[in-house]
Short mmCIF file of C-alpha atoms in Angstrom, two decimals:
data_model
loop_
_atom_site.label_atom_id
_atom_site.label_comp_id
_atom_site.label_asym_id
_atom_site.label_seq_id
_atom_site.Cartn_x
_atom_site.Cartn_y
_atom_site.Cartn_z
CA MET A 1 -2.05 125.63 26.61
CA ASN A 2 0.49 127.54 24.52
CA GLN A 3 3.72 128.94 25.92
CA LYS A 4 2.61 132.59 25.72
CA LYS A 5 -0.45 131.82 27.84
CA GLN A 6 1.72 129.91 30.30
CA ARG A 7 4.04 132.93 30.60
CA ARG A 8 1.08 135.31 31.14
CA ASN A 9 -0.27 133.12 33.93
CA SER A 10 3.22 132.84 35.42
CA ASP A 11 3.61 136.65 35.41
CA LYS A 12 0.15 137.07 36.95
CA ASN A 13 0.97 134.70 39.82
CA ARG A 14 4.60 135.78 40.22
CA GLY A 15 5.65 135.70 43.85
CA ALA A 16 2.46 133.94 45.02
CA VAL A 17 4.35 131.33 47.02
CA PHE A 18 2.34 128.27 48.01
CA GLU A 19 3.73 127.05 51.33
CA GLY A 20 2.48 123.50 50.99
CA PRO A 21 1.22 121.35 53.88
CA LYS A 22 0.95 122.48 57.49
CA SER A 23 4.35 123.07 59.09
CA TYR A 24 5.48 123.01 62.71
CA PRO A 25 8.58 124.44 64.42
CA ILE A 26 11.57 122.10 64.02
CA LEU A 27 9.36 119.29 62.63
CA GLY A 28 8.37 121.21 59.51
CA CYS A 29 5.94 119.16 57.37
CA THR A 30 7.30 115.82 58.66
CA LEU A 31 3.87 114.63 59.85
CA SER A 32 2.34 115.16 56.40
CA PHE A 33 5.33 113.48 54.80
CA ILE A 34 4.94 110.41 57.04
CA ALA A 35 1.20 110.24 56.30
CA ASN A 36 1.91 110.21 52.55
CA ARG A 37 5.12 108.22 52.56
CA HIS A 38 3.55 105.38 50.57
CA ARG A 39 2.45 107.80 47.80
CA VAL A 40 5.03 110.58 47.77
CA SER A 41 4.90 111.28 44.00
CA GLN A 42 1.11 111.48 43.99
CA TRP A 43 1.06 113.70 47.09
CA ILE A 44 3.59 116.15 45.66
CA THR A 45 1.59 116.26 42.42
CA GLU A 46 -1.57 117.19 44.34
CA LEU A 47 0.27 119.99 46.16
CA LEU A 48 1.76 121.35 42.93
CA ARG A 49 -1.68 121.45 41.31
CA LEU A 50 -2.92 123.62 44.19
CA SER A 51 -0.09 126.12 43.74
CA PRO A 52 -0.83 129.11 41.45
CA THR A 53 2.80 128.99 40.23
CA GLN A 54 3.12 125.16 40.12
CA THR A 55 5.85 125.53 42.75
CA ILE A 56 5.80 124.64 46.45
CA VAL A 57 8.15 125.26 49.35
CA LEU A 58 8.35 122.44 51.89
CA LYS A 59 9.86 122.97 55.32
CA ARG A 60 11.61 119.74 56.26
CA LEU A 61 12.81 118.43 59.60
CA GLY A 62 15.39 120.76 61.16
CA GLY A 63 14.34 123.84 59.17
CA ILE A 64 15.62 122.63 55.78
CA HIS A 65 13.84 124.30 52.86
CA GLN A 66 12.98 122.23 49.79
CA ILE A 67 11.55 123.89 46.70
CA ILE A 68 9.71 121.62 44.26
CA THR A 69 8.49 122.88 40.89
CA ALA A 70 6.52 121.71 37.88
CA ASN A 71 6.83 125.09 36.16
CA PRO A 72 8.71 124.85 32.81
CA ALA A 73 10.10 128.39 33.18
CA ASN A 74 11.64 127.41 36.51
CA VAL A 75 12.96 124.15 35.05
CA GLN A 76 14.70 126.06 32.26
CA HIS A 77 16.15 128.46 34.83
CA ILE A 78 17.51 125.58 36.96
CA LEU A 79 18.77 123.30 34.18
CA LYS A 80 20.04 125.87 31.68
CA SER A 81 19.87 129.62 32.35
CA LYS A 82 21.41 129.41 35.85
CA PHE A 83 22.94 125.94 35.47
CA PRO A 84 26.15 126.77 37.44
CA ASN A 85 24.05 127.82 40.45
CA TYR A 86 22.24 124.48 40.64
CA PRO A 87 24.77 121.63 40.88
CA LYS A 88 23.86 118.21 42.21
CA GLY A 89 25.29 119.50 45.48
CA GLN A 90 26.66 117.94 48.62
CA PHE A 91 23.34 116.47 49.79
CA GLY A 92 22.76 114.38 46.66
CA ARG A 93 26.41 113.45 46.13
CA GLU A 94 26.84 112.33 49.75
CA ILE A 95 23.82 110.01 49.64
CA MET A 96 25.04 108.19 46.52
CA ALA A 97 28.81 108.48 47.07
CA ASP A 98 29.27 105.03 48.62
CA PHE A 99 27.60 103.37 45.62
CA LEU A 100 28.41 105.67 42.67
CA GLY A 101 31.57 107.35 43.95
CA GLN A 102 32.65 110.13 41.60
CA GLY A 103 30.83 108.69 38.58
CA ILE A 104 29.27 110.99 36.01
CA VAL A 105 25.75 111.07 37.48
CA ASN A 106 27.13 111.81 40.95
CA SER A 107 29.68 114.52 40.18
CA ASP A 108 29.75 118.27 39.57
CA GLY A 109 32.16 120.82 38.14
CA GLU A 110 35.36 119.78 36.39
CA PRO A 111 35.10 116.03 37.19
CA TRP A 112 31.64 115.98 35.58
CA LYS A 113 32.78 118.01 32.55
CA PHE A 114 35.76 115.71 31.97
CA GLN A 115 33.70 112.51 32.16
CA ARG A 116 30.89 113.88 30.01
CA LYS A 117 33.31 115.02 27.30
CA ILE A 118 34.80 111.53 27.02
CA ALA A 119 31.39 109.84 27.23
CA ILE A 120 29.85 112.07 24.54
CA HIS A 121 32.73 111.27 22.20
CA GLY A 122 32.14 107.55 22.77
CA PHE A 123 28.37 107.76 22.39
CA ASN A 124 28.65 109.61 19.10
CA THR A 125 30.75 106.95 17.36
CA LYS A 126 29.07 104.74 14.77
CA SER A 127 30.94 101.71 16.09
CA LEU A 128 29.38 102.03 19.56
CA LYS A 129 25.90 102.50 18.09
CA LYS A 130 26.36 99.38 15.96
CA PHE A 131 27.73 97.44 18.93
CA ILE A 132 24.76 98.41 21.14
CA HIS A 133 22.29 97.48 18.40
CA HIS A 134 24.02 94.11 17.94
CA VAL A 135 23.98 93.38 21.70
CA VAL A 136 20.25 94.17 21.96
CA GLU A 137 19.33 92.04 18.94
CA GLU A 138 21.43 89.11 20.17
CA GLU A 139 19.81 89.17 23.62
CA LEU A 140 16.37 89.68 22.12
CA PHE A 141 16.39 86.79 19.65
CA THR A 142 18.41 84.24 21.63
CA ARG A 143 16.87 84.81 25.08
CA LEU A 144 13.87 87.12 25.46
CA ILE A 145 11.78 85.87 22.54
CA PRO A 146 12.45 82.15 23.29
CA LEU A 147 11.47 82.77 26.94
CA LEU A 148 8.17 84.40 25.91
CA GLU A 149 7.50 81.64 23.35
CA LYS A 150 7.88 79.06 26.10
CA ALA A 151 5.62 81.06 28.42
CA ALA A 152 2.94 81.24 25.71
CA MET A 153 3.20 77.52 24.96
CA GLU A 154 2.97 76.50 28.63
CA ASN A 155 0.46 79.21 29.62
CA MET A 156 2.89 80.50 32.26
CA ILE A 157 2.44 83.69 34.24
CA LEU A 158 5.54 85.89 34.03
CA ASP A 159 6.54 88.96 36.01
CA LEU A 160 7.29 91.15 33.00
CA GLN A 161 8.98 93.76 35.17
CA ASP A 162 11.49 91.14 36.38
CA VAL A 163 12.00 89.82 32.85
CA LEU A 164 12.66 93.28 31.41
CA GLU A 165 15.04 94.16 34.26
CA SER A 166 17.05 90.98 33.63
CA PHE A 167 17.04 91.67 29.89
CA ALA A 168 18.22 95.25 30.43
CA PHE A 169 20.86 94.19 32.96
CA ASP A 170 22.39 91.63 30.58
CA ASN A 171 22.38 94.26 27.82
CA ILE A 172 23.97 97.07 29.79
CA CYS A 173 26.65 94.82 31.33
CA ASN A 174 27.61 93.71 27.82
CA ILE A 175 27.66 97.32 26.61
CA ALA A 176 29.48 98.70 29.67
CA PHE A 177 31.90 95.88 30.56
CA GLY A 178 31.88 93.58 27.54
CA TRP A 179 30.68 90.93 30.03
CA ASP A 180 27.46 88.91 30.11
CA PRO A 181 25.98 88.08 33.55
CA CYS A 182 23.38 85.77 31.88
CA CYS A 183 20.45 86.83 34.10
CA LEU A 184 17.91 86.05 31.37
CA HIS A 185 17.61 82.48 30.16
CA VAL A 186 15.01 80.61 28.12
CA ASP A 187 14.29 78.30 31.06
CA ALA A 188 14.22 80.85 33.87
CA LEU A 189 15.48 84.09 35.34
CA LEU A 190 18.81 83.02 36.75
CA GLU A 191 20.17 84.37 40.01
CA SER A 192 23.29 86.47 39.47
CA GLU A 193 25.29 87.50 42.53
CA PHE A 194 26.28 90.71 40.76
CA ALA A 195 22.70 91.52 39.70
CA GLU A 196 21.37 90.78 43.18
CA ALA A 197 24.05 92.93 44.84
CA PHE A 198 23.49 95.73 42.31
CA ASP A 199 19.73 95.75 42.90
CA SER A 200 20.25 95.76 46.67
CA ALA A 201 22.77 98.62 46.48
CA ALA A 202 20.43 100.72 44.32
CA THR A 203 17.38 100.07 46.49
CA LEU A 204 19.12 100.69 49.82
CA SER A 205 20.86 103.83 48.51
CA SER A 206 17.49 105.25 47.42
CA GLU A 207 16.14 104.68 50.94
CA ARG A 208 18.64 107.26 52.21
CA PHE A 209 16.75 109.92 50.24
CA ARG A 210 13.58 109.03 52.12
CA SER A 211 15.19 109.27 55.56
CA LEU A 212 13.45 111.91 57.65
CA ALA A 213 16.85 113.05 58.97
CA PRO A 214 20.27 112.46 57.31
CA TRP A 215 21.87 111.64 60.65
CA SER A 216 19.75 108.46 60.94
CA TRP A 217 21.39 106.63 58.03
CA LYS A 218 24.81 108.12 58.86
CA LEU A 219 24.56 106.75 62.38
CA LYS A 220 23.70 103.28 61.08
CA ARG A 221 26.61 103.50 58.65
CA LEU A 222 28.99 104.53 61.46
CA PHE A 223 28.05 101.46 63.53
CA ASP A 224 27.66 99.21 60.46
CA ILE A 225 24.17 98.05 61.42
CA GLY A 226 20.77 97.46 59.78
CA THR A 227 20.21 98.56 56.20
CA GLU A 228 23.58 100.33 56.09
CA ARG A 229 25.41 97.06 56.81
CA LYS A 230 23.47 95.36 54.00
CA LEU A 231 24.28 98.30 51.73
CA ARG A 232 28.00 98.11 52.50
CA ILE A 233 28.10 94.37 51.75
CA SER A 234 26.23 94.87 48.45
CA ILE A 235 28.46 97.76 47.37
CA ASP A 236 31.61 95.78 48.21
CA LYS A 237 30.40 92.97 45.92
CA VAL A 238 29.53 95.36 43.07
CA LYS A 239 32.79 97.31 43.25
CA GLY A 240 34.84 94.14 43.73
CA LEU A 241 33.50 92.58 40.54
CA ALA A 242 33.81 95.88 38.66
CA ILE A 243 37.52 96.11 39.56
CA GLU A 244 37.99 92.45 38.61
CA LEU A 245 36.43 93.13 35.19
CA ILE A 246 38.59 96.23 34.72
CA GLN A 247 41.76 94.27 35.50
CA ARG A 248 40.66 91.44 33.22
CA LYS A 249 40.00 93.94 30.42
CA LYS A 250 43.43 95.51 30.95
CA ALA A 251 45.08 92.10 30.67
CA GLU A 252 43.42 91.45 27.32
CA ALA A 253 44.01 94.97 26.00
CA ARG A 254 44.15 95.14 22.23
CA PRO A 255 47.04 96.70 20.32
CA THR A 256 46.85 100.44 19.72
CA GLY A 257 44.83 101.28 16.62
CA ILE A 258 42.34 98.42 16.98
CA GLU A 259 38.87 99.87 17.56
CA VAL A 260 37.22 98.75 20.81
CA GLU A 261 33.51 98.27 21.39
CA ASP A 262 32.38 98.30 25.04
CA LEU A 263 32.45 101.45 27.19
CA LEU A 264 35.01 100.05 29.64
CA SER A 265 37.58 99.54 26.89
CA ARG A 266 36.97 103.07 25.62
CA PHE A 267 37.52 104.59 29.07
CA LEU A 268 40.66 102.49 29.64
CA ASN A 269 42.06 103.79 26.36
CA ALA A 270 41.48 107.36 27.61
CA GLY A 271 43.95 106.78 30.46
CA ILE A 272 41.51 107.47 33.30
CA ASP A 273 42.23 106.38 36.89
CA GLU A 274 40.95 102.85 37.63
CA ASP A 275 38.68 103.89 40.52
CA ILE A 276 37.10 106.66 38.42
CA ILE A 277 36.50 104.19 35.57
CA ARG A 278 34.82 101.84 38.04
CA ASP A 279 32.50 104.63 39.23
CA ILE A 280 31.68 105.79 35.69
CA VAL A 281 30.80 102.31 34.46
CA ILE A 282 28.66 101.55 37.54
CA CYS A 283 26.75 104.79 36.80
CA PHE A 284 26.12 103.67 33.23
CA VAL A 285 24.94 100.24 34.39
CA LEU A 286 22.52 101.88 36.84
CA ALA A 287 21.13 104.22 34.17
CA GLY A 288 20.94 101.55 31.46
CA ARG A 289 19.35 98.88 33.62
CA ASP A 290 16.64 100.75 35.43
CA THR A 291 15.44 103.44 33.04
CA THR A 292 14.64 101.35 29.94
CA SER A 293 13.16 98.45 31.91
CA ALA A 294 10.95 100.81 33.95
CA ALA A 295 9.82 102.66 30.81
CA LEU A 296 8.96 99.42 28.97
CA THR A 297 7.12 97.93 31.97
CA TRP A 298 4.74 100.89 32.14
CA PHE A 299 4.49 101.03 28.34
CA PHE A 300 3.30 97.40 28.05
CA TRP A 301 0.87 97.93 30.94
CA LEU A 302 -0.65 100.93 29.14
CA LEU A 303 -0.85 98.99 25.86
CA ALA A 304 -2.70 96.14 27.56
CA ARG A 305 -5.29 98.70 28.73
CA HIS A 306 -5.49 100.53 25.39
CA PRO A 307 -5.84 97.90 22.64
CA HIS A 308 -6.57 100.55 19.98
CA VAL A 309 -3.05 101.96 20.52
CA GLU A 310 -1.57 98.46 20.25
CA GLU A 311 -3.42 97.89 16.96
CA ALA A 312 -2.23 101.23 15.58
CA ILE A 313 1.38 100.28 16.42
CA ILE A 314 0.94 96.85 14.79
CA LYS A 315 -0.39 98.56 11.67
CA GLU A 316 2.57 100.95 11.56
CA ILE A 317 5.09 98.14 12.08
CA GLY A 318 3.83 96.42 8.93
CA HIS A 319 6.37 93.87 7.68
CA LYS A 320 9.08 94.83 10.15
CA ASP A 321 9.77 92.16 12.75
CA GLY A 322 12.78 93.54 14.63
CA ILE A 323 15.35 91.43 12.76
CA ASN A 324 18.12 93.39 11.05
CA MET A 325 16.23 96.65 11.42
CA GLY A 326 18.40 99.61 10.52
CA LEU A 327 18.35 102.91 12.40
CA ASP A 328 16.34 104.49 9.57
CA ASP A 329 13.68 101.77 9.85
CA ILE A 330 13.41 102.46 13.57
CA LYS A 331 13.26 106.24 13.12
CA ASP A 332 10.35 105.87 10.67
CA LEU A 333 8.09 104.46 13.41
CA ASN A 334 6.51 107.78 14.41
CA TYR A 335 3.39 106.43 16.12
CA LEU A 336 5.45 103.98 18.18
CA HIS A 337 7.85 106.79 19.14
CA ALA A 338 4.89 108.96 20.19
CA SER A 339 3.42 106.08 22.21
CA ILE A 340 6.62 105.55 24.19
CA TYR A 341 6.99 109.31 24.70
CA GLU A 342 3.42 109.51 25.97
CA SER A 343 3.93 106.55 28.30
CA MET A 344 6.97 108.27 29.85
CA ARG A 345 5.02 111.52 30.22
CA LEU A 346 2.67 109.68 32.58
CA TYR A 347 5.22 107.29 34.10
CA PRO A 348 8.72 108.80 33.85
CA PRO A 349 11.52 106.39 34.83
CA VAL A 350 13.00 109.08 37.10
CA PRO A 351 10.11 110.89 38.83
CA VAL A 352 12.08 113.72 40.48
CA ASP A 353 15.55 115.24 40.33
CA THR A 354 17.08 117.46 43.00
CA LYS A 355 19.76 120.15 42.86
CA GLU A 356 21.30 122.35 45.55
CA ALA A 357 21.46 126.14 45.29
CA ALA A 358 25.05 127.38 45.40
CA ARG A 359 23.91 130.99 45.95
CA GLU A 360 20.72 132.91 46.73
CA ASP A 361 18.45 133.29 43.72
CA VAL A 362 14.91 134.06 42.58
CA LEU A 363 13.10 131.69 40.22
CA PRO A 364 11.16 133.14 37.25
CA ASP A 365 7.85 132.66 39.12
CA GLY A 366 9.14 134.79 42.01
CA THR A 367 10.04 131.97 44.40
CA LYS A 368 13.00 133.02 46.56
CA VAL A 369 15.80 130.48 46.83
CA ARG A 370 18.12 130.45 49.83
CA LYS A 371 21.74 129.39 49.51
CA GLY A 372 21.93 125.66 50.25
CA SER A 373 18.23 125.03 49.56
CA ARG A 374 17.29 121.80 47.81
CA VAL A 375 15.57 122.62 44.54
CA SER A 376 13.72 119.85 42.71
CA TYR A 377 11.88 119.65 39.41
CA HIS A 378 9.26 116.91 39.19
CA PRO A 379 8.72 115.15 35.80
CA TYR A 380 6.00 112.90 37.28
CA ALA A 381 3.95 115.90 38.40
CA MET A 382 4.70 117.85 35.22
CA GLY A 383 3.14 115.06 33.16
CA ARG A 384 -0.07 115.47 35.17
CA MET A 385 -0.59 119.22 34.94
CA GLU A 386 -3.71 120.43 33.13
CA ALA A 387 -1.96 123.77 32.62
CA LEU A 388 0.70 122.01 30.52
CA TRP A 389 -1.26 119.28 28.70
CA GLY A 390 -4.90 120.36 28.64
CA LYS A 391 -8.02 118.79 30.11
CA ASP A 392 -7.12 115.34 28.77
CA TYR A 393 -3.80 115.32 30.66
CA GLU A 394 -4.70 112.02 32.39
CA ASP A 395 -5.37 110.22 29.10
CA PHE A 396 -2.83 108.00 27.36
CA LYS A 397 -2.98 109.71 23.97
CA PRO A 398 -0.01 109.22 21.59
CA GLU A 399 -1.73 111.46 19.03
CA ARG A 400 -0.84 114.54 21.10
CA TRP A 401 2.75 114.11 19.82
CA LEU A 402 1.90 113.77 16.11
CA ASP A 403 1.51 116.39 13.40
CA LYS A 404 -2.16 116.32 12.36
CA GLU A 405 -1.33 116.64 8.67
CA ASN A 406 1.58 114.26 8.09
CA GLY A 407 1.59 112.07 11.22
CA MET A 408 5.23 112.88 11.99
CA PHE A 409 6.41 112.95 15.59
CA VAL A 410 6.73 116.50 16.95
CA PRO A 411 8.70 116.91 20.21
CA CYS A 412 7.85 119.64 22.69
CA ASP A 413 10.01 121.97 24.76
CA SER A 414 12.43 119.82 26.80
CA PHE A 415 11.77 122.02 29.85
CA LYS A 416 8.09 121.09 29.71
CA TYR A 417 8.94 117.42 29.14
CA ALA A 418 12.02 117.01 31.35
CA VAL A 419 11.97 113.20 31.43
CA PHE A 420 15.53 113.12 30.03
CA GLN A 421 16.67 116.21 31.95
CA ALA A 422 17.53 119.22 29.77
CA GLY A 423 20.30 121.75 29.28
CA PRO A 424 23.97 120.75 29.74
CA ARG A 425 23.10 117.56 31.69
CA ILE A 426 20.55 116.23 29.20
CA CYS A 427 20.69 112.44 28.95
CA MET A 428 23.43 111.33 26.54
CA GLY A 429 21.84 107.92 26.00
CA LYS A 430 18.39 109.19 25.00
CA GLU A 431 18.69 108.33 21.31
CA MET A 432 20.10 104.87 21.97
CA ALA A 433 17.48 104.19 24.65
CA PHE A 434 14.75 104.82 22.09
CA VAL A 435 16.47 102.58 19.54
CA GLN A 436 16.60 99.78 22.12
CA MET A 437 13.02 100.24 23.32
CA LYS A 438 11.55 100.46 19.82
CA THR A 439 13.49 97.40 18.68
CA VAL A 440 12.16 95.41 21.65
CA VAL A 441 8.57 96.61 21.16
CA VAL A 442 8.56 95.78 17.42
CA ALA A 443 9.97 92.29 18.00
CA LEU A 444 7.56 91.47 20.84
CA LEU A 445 4.34 92.97 19.46
CA LYS A 446 4.92 91.32 16.10
CA ARG A 447 4.97 87.92 17.80
CA PHE A 448 2.95 88.20 21.01
CA ARG A 449 0.00 89.71 22.79
CA ILE A 450 0.90 90.67 26.34
CA ARG A 451 -2.10 90.45 28.65
CA ILE A 452 -2.51 91.40 32.32
CA ALA A 453 -2.78 88.13 34.26
CA ASN A 454 -5.18 89.40 36.93
CA SER A 455 -8.19 91.44 35.79
CA ASN A 456 -8.34 93.11 39.23
CA PHE A 457 -4.70 94.20 39.12
CA LYS A 458 -4.04 97.83 40.06
CA ALA A 459 -0.66 99.19 39.04
CA VAL A 460 0.97 101.33 41.73
CA TYR A 461 3.85 103.67 40.88
CA VAL A 462 6.46 103.49 43.65
CA LEU A 463 9.29 105.93 44.26
CA GLY A 464 12.92 104.85 44.15
CA LEU A 465 16.01 105.83 42.17
CA THR A 466 13.73 104.87 39.28
CA SER A 467 10.01 104.20 39.17
CA LYS A 468 8.83 100.64 39.63
CA MET A 469 5.49 98.89 39.61
CA GLU A 470 4.76 97.76 43.15
CA GLY A 471 4.75 93.96 43.41
CA GLY A 472 5.78 93.49 39.77
CA PHE A 473 3.69 93.12 36.60
CA SER A 474 2.22 89.62 36.16
CA VAL A 475 1.26 88.85 32.55
CA ARG A 476 0.20 86.03 30.26
CA ILE A 477 1.75 85.73 26.83
CA GLU A 478 -0.31 84.84 23.73
CA LYS A 479 1.25 84.09 20.34
CA ARG A 480 -0.08 86.12 17.44
CA SER A 481 -1.39 84.42 14.31
CA GLU A 482 0.95 83.73 11.41
CA LYS A 483 -0.94 86.34 9.34
CA VAL A 484 0.38 89.09 11.60
CA LEU A 485 3.91 87.72 11.27
CA ALA A 486 3.72 87.68 7.47
#
């Protein structure tokens, strides 16, 4: 459906607010929420499809209003046109403050602007891009590929989700801290105290979002009991090691004028307070670990179920094998780029993002916004809207992103495809994430077939800070013939 038609439908339905599930005084829609707690993303998607404006208003416990939208016009309004009115807000910042502090993904206003300015400068340097590419290649060819070769030789079953998380964690720690936790090894996935604490902190922090009432987790934190005690212990370990790495990096500081590589060194050179640096780098580790590993897990699952797409990618790869691939070589892989884009349309690493209204407002579809309301846009639901993608919206179809005449990748409006956010807070690492993912896919598909271990396996998308596959993704690895490698 083209944008003009979308706008006409939006104007026609303007102000037709869909109230969502049945609500009760004080309780709001809590009973419906509890009934669908195991499938929140799918439930919200169903509600948004029923709404004539692709927007719903949920009444939460205690009379809190939450607006959720899959309407691109609303997304543009929230993320760009009225950006100052929709900060992360106190609700979101408070939930993640213990773990992420004042880091870039958990800050608003001037602190956010300052951190983003420095980060953008770092991300745009050729030296950092080369360093990241080198780190990924080193990890790929000395650890990931040997591990998969061994699995193929011994007919082992691997949890690919675990493997990719360990791979991504080693990569991002090298890029962020200049330090290798060595989670991925040819013989096994090694236990890392830092990785284990980091995973625990991320998981337990995300559970705060799902609390029916904020006071419940705050009470547990006050008395240091239950999940909040576990969270505190995990965060203490993460922050303790982060400070240790910062102090170690300070001690080995290079003379002025010598170009540094990792993000930590770049932030230290900018003269930022040590605690702020710690928070920034932890934010980057969180983003770099979870998003690429989640995206690749779902991508390889989709490929295993769509062999014709896998064959088309193999054909496009040609003689490339992932070794010493330049950025131009990677950019030329249009079908692969479209395939990853399409995978993330259906299974976005971050399924929902929430802001808080600083003032009263009215969204373009007529939805009234109260001051203090939580306002969310929902990439998972947006990827499943017939109004946005047509009748084949459920199909994994990379061709929808390609020009029919020349086969070049054609992006769409970022407010329709908000997987990487949009507007001033658009993801800074988007380009580098694609370079990493495409490098990994080329190297693995050139050498292996990745097959689902259990023919009865049903992949379930579970909600957290990032999307995961419930119970992991068990696969068998098969080596490709030498003809494909030639």
